[in-house]
Structure formats: structure tokens, C-alpha cells
Coordinates of C-alpha atoms in Angstrom, one line a residue:
M1 CA -18.1 6.6 -7.4
I2 CA -20.6 7.1 -4.6
K3 CA -19.5 7.8 -1.0
A4 CA -21.2 8.4 2.3
D5 CA -19.5 9.6 5.6
Y6 CA -20.4 8.5 9.1
L7 CA -19.2 8.9 12.6
K8 CA -18.5 5.9 14.8
P9 CA -19.6 5.8 18.5
D10 CA -16.0 6.2 19.6
G11 CA -15.6 9.4 17.5
R12 CA -13.7 7.9 14.6
T13 CA -14.8 8.5 11.0
L14 CA -16.1 5.9 8.5
T15 CA -16.6 6.4 4.8
L16 CA -18.4 3.9 2.6
Y17 CA -17.9 3.6 -1.1
S18 CA -19.9 2.1 -3.9
S19 CA -19.2 2.0 -7.7
R20 CA -22.7 1.3 -9.0
E21 CA -25.6 1.7 -6.6
A22 CA -26.7 3.8 -3.7
I23 CA -25.1 3.0 -0.3
R24 CA -27.4 1.3 2.2
V25 CA -26.6 0.7 5.9
D26 CA -28.7 -1.9 7.7
G27 CA -28.2 -1.1 11.3
P28 CA -26.2 1.3 13.6
I29 CA -22.7 2.3 12.8
P30 CA -20.5 0.1 15.1
S31 CA -17.3 0.2 17.0
P32 CA -15.6 -2.9 18.4
G33 CA -14.7 -1.3 21.7
D34 CA -14.1 1.9 23.6
A35 CA -12.1 4.8 22.2
V36 CA -8.3 4.3 22.5
T37 CA -6.2 7.1 23.7
A38 CA -3.4 7.4 21.0
T39 CA -0.1 8.9 22.2
P40 CA 2.2 8.5 19.2
Q41 CA 5.5 10.3 19.2
L42 CA 8.4 10.8 16.8
R43 CA 12.1 10.7 17.8
W44 CA 14.9 11.9 15.6
H45 CA 17.5 9.3 14.5
P46 CA 20.7 11.4 14.3
L47 CA 22.7 8.9 12.2
R48 CA 20.0 8.1 9.6
G49 CA 18.6 11.7 9.6
E50 CA 15.0 10.6 9.8
W51 CA 12.1 10.3 12.3
V52 CA 11.2 7.0 14.0
M53 CA 7.6 6.5 15.1
Y54 CA 6.7 5.2 18.6
A55 CA 3.1 4.1 19.4
A56 CA 3.0 2.1 22.6
H57 CA -0.8 2.0 22.6
R58 CA -0.7 -0.3 19.6
Q59 CA 0.4 -3.3 21.8
G60 CA -3.3 -3.9 22.4
R61 CA -4.4 -4.1 18.8
P62 CA -6.1 -7.3 17.5
F63 CA -3.6 -10.1 16.7
L64 CA -4.9 -13.1 14.8
P65 CA -8.4 -13.0 16.4
P66 CA -10.1 -16.3 17.1
P67 CA -12.2 -18.0 14.4
G68 CA -15.7 -16.6 14.3
Y69 CA -14.7 -13.0 15.0
N70 CA -13.5 -10.8 12.2
P71 CA -13.2 -7.1 13.1
L72 CA -13.1 -6.1 9.4
A73 CA -16.3 -8.0 8.4
P74 CA -19.7 -6.4 8.6
T75 CA -21.3 -6.8 12.0
V76 CA -23.5 -9.9 12.3
D77 CA -24.1 -10.0 16.1
P78 CA -24.8 -6.6 17.6
A79 CA -23.5 -7.9 20.9
N80 CA -20.1 -8.4 19.3
P81 CA -19.7 -5.4 17.0
T82 CA -17.0 -5.1 14.4
E83 CA -15.7 -2.0 12.5
L84 CA -18.3 -2.1 9.8
P85 CA -22.1 -2.2 9.5
P86 CA -24.1 -4.6 7.4
G87 CA -25.5 -3.1 4.2
A88 CA -24.9 -2.5 0.5
Y89 CA -21.5 -1.0 -0.3
D90 CA -18.3 -2.1 -2.0
M91 CA -15.5 -0.6 0.1
A92 CA -15.0 1.0 3.5
V93 CA -12.4 3.4 5.0
F94 CA -12.2 4.2 8.7
Q95 CA -9.7 5.8 11.0
N96 CA -7.4 3.2 12.6
R97 CA -8.4 2.4 16.2
F98 CA -4.7 1.9 17.0
P99 CA -2.9 4.6 14.9
S100 CA 0.8 5.1 14.6
L101 CA 0.1 8.8 13.9
S102 CA -2.7 11.0 15.1
L103 CA -3.7 14.6 14.4
D104 CA -4.6 14.8 18.1
A105 CA -1.3 13.4 19.3
P106 CA -0.2 15.1 22.6
T107 CA 3.1 16.8 23.1
P108 CA 5.4 14.1 24.5
M109 CA 7.8 14.5 27.4
D110 CA 11.3 15.5 26.7
V111 CA 13.9 12.8 26.1
P112 CA 17.4 14.0 27.0
G113 CA 19.7 14.2 24.0
V114 CA 17.1 13.3 21.4
P115 CA 14.7 15.6 19.5
V116 CA 11.2 14.3 20.2
R117 CA 7.8 15.6 19.0
A118 CA 4.2 14.6 18.7
G119 CA 3.5 11.8 16.2
M120 CA 1.3 14.1 14.1
G121 CA -0.6 12.6 11.1
S122 CA -3.4 10.2 10.3
C123 CA -3.8 6.4 9.8
E124 CA -6.8 4.8 8.0
V125 CA -7.8 1.3 7.2
V126 CA -9.2 0.5 3.7
V127 CA -11.4 -2.6 3.5
F128 CA -11.3 -3.8 -0.1
A129 CA -14.4 -6.0 0.1
Q130 CA -17.0 -7.4 2.4
N131 CA -16.1 -11.0 1.5
P132 CA -13.4 -12.1 4.0
D133 CA -12.0 -14.7 1.6
A134 CA -11.4 -12.3 -1.3
T135 CA -8.1 -10.9 -2.5
L136 CA -7.4 -8.0 -4.7
A137 CA -6.5 -10.4 -7.5
S138 CA -9.8 -12.3 -7.1
L139 CA -12.0 -9.2 -7.1
P140 CA -13.9 -8.1 -10.2
A141 CA -12.2 -5.5 -12.4
E142 CA -14.7 -2.8 -11.5
Q143 CA -13.7 -3.3 -7.8
I144 CA -10.1 -2.6 -8.6
R145 CA -11.1 0.5 -10.6
L146 CA -13.1 1.7 -7.6
L147 CA -10.0 1.2 -5.4
I148 CA -8.1 3.6 -7.6
D149 CA -10.8 6.2 -7.1
V150 CA -10.9 5.5 -3.3
W151 CA -7.1 6.0 -3.1
A152 CA -7.4 9.2 -5.1
D153 CA -10.3 10.5 -2.9
R154 CA -8.6 9.7 0.4
T155 CA -5.4 11.4 -0.8
S156 CA -7.3 14.5 -1.6
V157 CA -9.3 14.4 1.7
L158 CA -6.3 13.8 3.9
G159 CA -4.0 16.1 1.9
A160 CA -6.4 19.0 2.2
D161 CA -5.4 19.3 5.9
E162 CA -2.5 21.9 5.9
R163 CA -0.7 19.7 8.5
I164 CA -0.4 16.8 6.1
Q165 CA 2.5 16.8 3.6
Y166 CA 2.5 13.2 2.3
V167 CA -0.1 10.5 1.9
L168 CA 0.9 6.8 1.4
P169 CA -1.7 4.1 0.6
F170 CA -0.2 0.6 0.9
E171 CA -1.1 -3.1 1.4
N172 CA 0.8 -5.7 3.4
R173 CA -0.5 -9.2 2.4
G174 CA 0.3 -12.5 4.1
V175 CA 1.5 -13.7 7.5
E176 CA 4.9 -13.9 5.9
V177 CA 5.1 -10.1 6.0
G178 CA 3.5 -9.8 9.5
V179 CA -0.2 -9.4 8.6
T180 CA -2.4 -10.2 11.6
L181 CA -5.9 -9.8 10.0
H182 CA -6.6 -11.9 6.9
H183 CA -9.6 -10.0 5.7
P184 CA -8.6 -8.1 2.4
H185 CA -7.5 -4.7 3.5
G186 CA -4.8 -2.1 3.2
Q187 CA -3.9 1.1 5.0
I188 CA -3.2 4.8 4.4
Y189 CA -0.6 6.8 6.4
A190 CA -0.7 10.5 6.2
Y191 CA 2.5 12.3 7.5
D192 CA 3.2 15.8 8.6
H193 CA 6.5 15.6 6.7
I194 CA 7.8 14.1 3.5
P195 CA 9.2 10.7 4.4
P196 CA 12.9 10.0 3.5
V197 CA 12.2 7.6 0.6
Q198 CA 9.9 10.1 -1.0
Q199 CA 12.2 13.1 -0.3
R200 CA 15.1 11.3 -2.0
T201 CA 12.9 10.5 -5.0
L202 CA 11.8 14.1 -5.2
D203 CA 15.4 15.3 -5.1
T204 CA 16.6 13.0 -7.8
M205 CA 13.6 13.5 -10.0
R206 CA 13.9 17.3 -9.7
A207 CA 17.6 17.2 -10.6
H208 CA 16.8 15.0 -13.7
M209 CA 14.1 17.4 -14.9
Q210 CA 16.3 20.5 -14.3
A211 CA 19.1 18.8 -16.3
T212 CA 17.0 17.5 -19.2
G213 CA 13.8 19.6 -19.2
R214 CA 11.8 16.3 -19.2
P215 CA 10.2 14.2 -16.4
W216 CA 12.1 11.0 -15.8
L217 CA 9.0 8.8 -16.0
T218 CA 8.3 9.8 -19.6
E219 CA 11.8 8.8 -20.7
F220 CA 11.8 5.6 -18.6
V221 CA 8.5 4.4 -20.1
A222 CA 9.7 5.1 -23.7
Q223 CA 13.0 3.2 -23.0
E224 CA 11.2 0.2 -21.6
Q225 CA 8.8 0.1 -24.5
E226 CA 11.6 0.2 -27.0
A227 CA 13.6 -2.5 -25.2
G228 CA 10.6 -4.7 -24.6
L229 CA 12.6 -7.1 -22.4
R230 CA 11.0 -6.2 -19.0
L231 CA 7.4 -5.4 -20.0
I232 CA 4.7 -7.6 -18.5
C233 CA 1.4 -6.0 -19.6
E234 CA 0.6 -3.0 -21.7
R235 CA -2.6 -1.0 -22.4
P236 CA -3.0 2.3 -24.2
H237 CA -2.6 4.4 -21.1
A238 CA -0.6 2.2 -18.6
L239 CA 1.8 -0.7 -18.4
S240 CA 3.5 -3.0 -15.9
L241 CA 7.1 -4.1 -15.8
V242 CA 10.0 -5.5 -13.8
P243 CA 12.3 -2.5 -13.5
S244 CA 15.8 -3.0 -14.7
F245 CA 17.0 -2.1 -11.2
A246 CA 14.6 -4.3 -9.3
R247 CA 15.6 -5.1 -5.7
Y248 CA 13.1 -8.0 -5.3
T249 CA 13.1 -11.0 -7.6
Y250 CA 9.6 -10.4 -9.1
E251 CA 9.3 -6.7 -8.2
T252 CA 6.6 -5.2 -10.4
W253 CA 5.8 -1.6 -11.1
V254 CA 2.5 -0.3 -12.5
L255 CA 2.9 3.0 -14.4
P256 CA 0.9 5.5 -16.3
K257 CA 2.3 6.3 -19.8
R258 CA 2.5 10.0 -19.1
A259 CA 4.0 11.8 -16.2
A260 CA 1.5 12.5 -13.4
S261 CA 1.7 13.6 -9.8
F262 CA -1.5 12.1 -8.3
L263 CA -4.0 9.4 -9.1
S264 CA -6.5 12.2 -9.2
D265 CA -4.6 13.7 -12.2
L266 CA -5.5 10.7 -14.4
S267 CA -8.4 10.9 -16.7
G268 CA -11.2 8.3 -16.6
A269 CA -9.7 6.3 -19.4
E270 CA -6.2 6.4 -17.8
R271 CA -7.6 5.2 -14.5
D272 CA -9.4 2.4 -16.3
D273 CA -6.1 1.2 -17.9
F274 CA -4.2 1.8 -14.6
A275 CA -6.6 -0.4 -12.7
A276 CA -6.7 -3.1 -15.4
V277 CA -2.9 -3.3 -15.4
L278 CA -2.7 -3.5 -11.6
H279 CA -5.4 -6.2 -11.6
D280 CA -3.3 -8.2 -14.2
A281 CA -0.1 -7.8 -12.2
L282 CA -1.8 -9.1 -9.0
K283 CA -3.3 -12.1 -10.9
R284 CA 0.1 -13.0 -12.4
L285 CA 1.8 -12.9 -9.0
D286 CA -0.9 -15.2 -7.4
T287 CA -0.8 -17.5 -10.4
L288 CA 3.0 -17.7 -10.6
F289 CA 3.5 -20.4 -7.9
G290 CA -0.1 -21.4 -7.4
V291 CA -0.2 -19.8 -3.9
R292 CA -1.3 -16.4 -2.6
M293 CA 1.9 -14.4 -3.1
P294 CA 2.9 -12.5 0.0
Y295 CA 3.7 -8.9 -0.9
L296 CA 4.0 -5.3 0.0
M297 CA 2.3 -2.8 -2.3
T298 CA 2.9 0.9 -2.1
V299 CA 1.2 3.8 -4.0
H300 CA 3.7 6.6 -4.7
Q301 CA 2.1 10.0 -5.3
A302 CA 3.5 13.5 -5.0
P303 CA 3.6 15.4 -1.7
T304 CA 0.4 17.1 -0.6
D305 CA 2.0 20.3 0.8
G306 CA 0.5 22.5 -1.9
G307 CA 3.6 22.5 -4.1
D308 CA 3.8 21.8 -7.8
Y309 CA 5.5 18.6 -8.7
P310 CA 5.6 18.0 -12.5
E311 CA 8.7 15.9 -12.1
W312 CA 7.0 13.3 -9.8
P313 CA 6.8 9.7 -11.2
L314 CA 3.3 8.4 -10.2
R315 CA 3.5 4.6 -9.8
I316 CA 2.5 1.5 -7.8
E317 CA 5.4 -0.7 -6.6
L318 CA 4.8 -4.4 -5.7
Y319 CA 7.4 -6.2 -3.7
P320 CA 6.7 -10.0 -3.8
Y321 CA 8.3 -11.8 -0.9
L322 CA 8.7 -15.2 -2.6
R323 CA 11.8 -15.5 -4.8
A324 CA 11.0 -19.1 -5.8
P325 CA 8.4 -21.7 -4.7
G326 CA 8.6 -21.9 -0.9
R327 CA 11.6 -19.6 -0.7
M328 CA 11.3 -16.2 1.0
K329 CA 13.2 -13.1 0.3
Y330 CA 14.7 -12.2 3.6
L331 CA 16.6 -8.9 4.2
A332 CA 20.2 -9.8 5.1
G333 CA 23.1 -7.8 6.5
T334 CA 23.8 -5.9 3.3
E335 CA 20.2 -4.8 3.0
Q336 CA 19.4 -4.0 6.6
G337 CA 22.8 -2.8 7.7
A338 CA 23.9 -0.9 4.5
G339 CA 20.7 -0.3 2.5
E340 CA 22.3 -2.2 -0.4
F341 CA 20.0 -4.8 -1.9
A342 CA 21.2 -8.1 -3.4
N343 CA 19.0 -9.8 -6.1
D344 CA 19.7 -13.4 -7.1
A345 CA 18.1 -13.1 -10.6
L346 CA 18.2 -10.7 -13.5
P347 CA 15.0 -8.6 -14.0
E348 CA 14.8 -9.6 -17.7
Q349 CA 14.5 -13.3 -16.7
K350 CA 11.8 -12.7 -14.2
A351 CA 9.8 -10.4 -16.4
A352 CA 9.8 -13.2 -19.0
E353 CA 8.4 -15.6 -16.4
L354 CA 5.6 -13.2 -15.5
R355 CA 4.8 -12.5 -19.1
A356 CA 4.4 -16.3 -19.6
V357 CA 1.8 -16.6 -16.8
Q358 CA -1.6 -17.4 -18.2
V359 CA -3.9 -15.0 -16.5
G360 CA -7.5 -16.2 -16.0
T361 CA -9.6 -17.0 -13.0
V362 CA -7.2 -17.1 -10.1
Q363 CA -7.2 -20.5 -8.5
M364 CA -4.6 -21.2 -5.9
S365 CA -3.8 -22.9 -2.6
T366 CA -5.2 -20.9 0.4
V367 CA -2.8 -22.7 2.8
R368 CA -0.8 -20.2 4.7
M369 CA 2.6 -21.0 6.1
S370 CA 2.9 -21.4 9.8
T371 CA 5.6 -19.7 11.8
V372 CA 7.6 -22.9 12.0
E373 CA 7.4 -23.4 8.3
L374 CA 8.5 -19.9 7.6
E375 CA 11.5 -20.4 9.7
A376 CA 12.3 -23.7 7.9
V377 CA 12.0 -22.7 4.3
G378 CA 14.5 -20.6 2.4
H379 CA 15.9 -19.1 5.6
D380 CA 19.3 -18.3 4.1
Q381 CA 18.8 -14.5 4.6
G382 CA 19.0 -13.9 0.9

């Protein structure tokens, strides 16, 4: 992996990555507008016991920009700059112009009766490819392998700041899940605290290791290999499966075969297999119904607060939002109000369907559902 760091005219950072050749920039480093004053804050939710982010400055961020202007594509017209320069590189990472968290967040005004503090952290955008019509599933295998390295590098860079305690790379894909820019990209949030989901995982995994002397992931992988019912794809160092406790119909996990805390802990061969299995999982989901599967993908690594976390289960979780052709998985009262998920199908059945998908060149409809269509199909809140 080759990387090069730059500074945008508005003061934000930009890092370009390449997997094979030297990076070349053909023109000035652009910014699509003036610097945005970010004033994020956190307010404590006393009933849920967690922080809620507020970022009023994000109201002005791009929302489905007009055809002909793509802020994530390389700049073509210097009079209408985008976020990226033209040149030779494979991926790009830059600080979000409209961040939900900022290391420069000012101290907010007091709110009577509610603990409030600055929204301290960092938010980055990861552009997966220069081609605006690409998807992760359609990219070549070496590009997915580079993405694993990019996620590992950004986690190390962001986590090196003593203020950052957790780094979460993720991708939201599809208008069905609220994406407003169709160019293939993801994001990285870096928090000054361990988020509640990760804290709960840490607590349960630590209790398991204290009770058994073994990390949970090692036992889980061995059990799933022995059962064989929910495996989707397996390579020497990694595998994918529909977990036996899946909350989404086609929920897919990508796992290393040995316990690890960070992507950076994986060897070159392990990263190769991890990337290949992720690529396979993405292709299967896109091939399943012949449409671009809307999904949320999250990369779960250990906290970056300097602690030692041998119990941590490194994994990628994919939450597909179609539960059947044309039918969305909506979060209903039991999920939103109680945090209790309801799944209409058994994981074993859906894993068998994903195993049966013939993975090859991904060809699918690129038609995206309109807002009206989304409201019309499968809207039974299940």
C-alpha cells in the first residue's frame, strides 16, 4: 500500500491510497466550498445511559446533488471543484466537511437538567473508487484488499490520538437506508468514548474469557465449522456466515478464524482471505435478488484507548435491508421501542440461499426505488 497526505485549501486533510503504483495528482488539491464551522455537541440520555450527537451545521450538507455534479468524483472543471483531485490513485480519505464530531468542537452552552459536552471526535469519508458507478461488489479483488489496509491504517492514525477511544469504519448503501450521494463511499467515525454497543460487547466478551479462559470468537468459529449449517464461504484464514442469532434476514458476518483485536493484527495472508471472503459476501448479496442490495456494513475492532483486548471478536457485520424481493426490513415497535429484534426467517434457511448463489461477474438492475415506491412496498413495519 502506498499513501500520500495532503492539506485542502479549507484546512481539512486528504490522504490518497494506491495498491500498485505511485500516486500522481494532476492539479491542485480542491475543496468544494469554504470551511464549515463545526459545532457538534453531545447530550446525555438519562434513560438509555448514552450520549446523543447533535450537529446542526450538517443541515447544509449535499443532498442528492443535481446530475453533472458529483462532489466525490475527481474534479473535472476547476470552476466547480469537488473533494478530490484528478490523478492516479485507487482510494481517497478526507475529513468530512460536515462532521458529526470534531476534535476542534467548542464547549457548548449549558442545557438545564441535561449533561452536555463538546462533540469531540473525528469523521472521515472513504471514497472506494474514482468510478462513480462502481460498487464494492463490482470492484476488483485487489481493491477490496486495499480497503482492508486503508481501514487498518485509518484506525491506527485516528486511534493514535489520545483523545480517541474507538474507531468505527462503516458503509451505508442505498437510498433505502438514507444515502444522499451515490458515489461508492463509506465513512469512519472516531469517538472520544467507547460507544454503548461496543461497550456491551466488551463486557460480555470479557466475562466469557474470564469464565472459560478462551476468546469467544475462537469457540464460535469452531462451532459454526462443525455445524456447517450457516456457513456461506470459507477460506484458510477467514469465513462468512449467517449467525445463528441473526437479527436481519440475510445478516452476514465476515470473521477471521483466529481471535484478533484489529485489522492491523492480521497477517498478509489473513488479510488476503478476509478481503476475499468480504468480496464474496458482497457479490452474493447483490446477486441474490438481481438488484443492488441496500445494506449497512460495520467494521468492529477493539477500543483504541491503549488497553489490551485479547477477548475482542474482530468482525465485519453486514445488515441487508431487503428481506425478500421488493420487501424492506423496517424497524417496528419491538425493535425501536424495546430493542428486541424480530426475524421472519431462520438463519439456517437464509444461509442456504446465500450459499446457493452463483457468484461471478455481478450484473444487476441499477434502478433505485423512489420515495413513493419505498413507502408502497413491504411497508408492514416488519
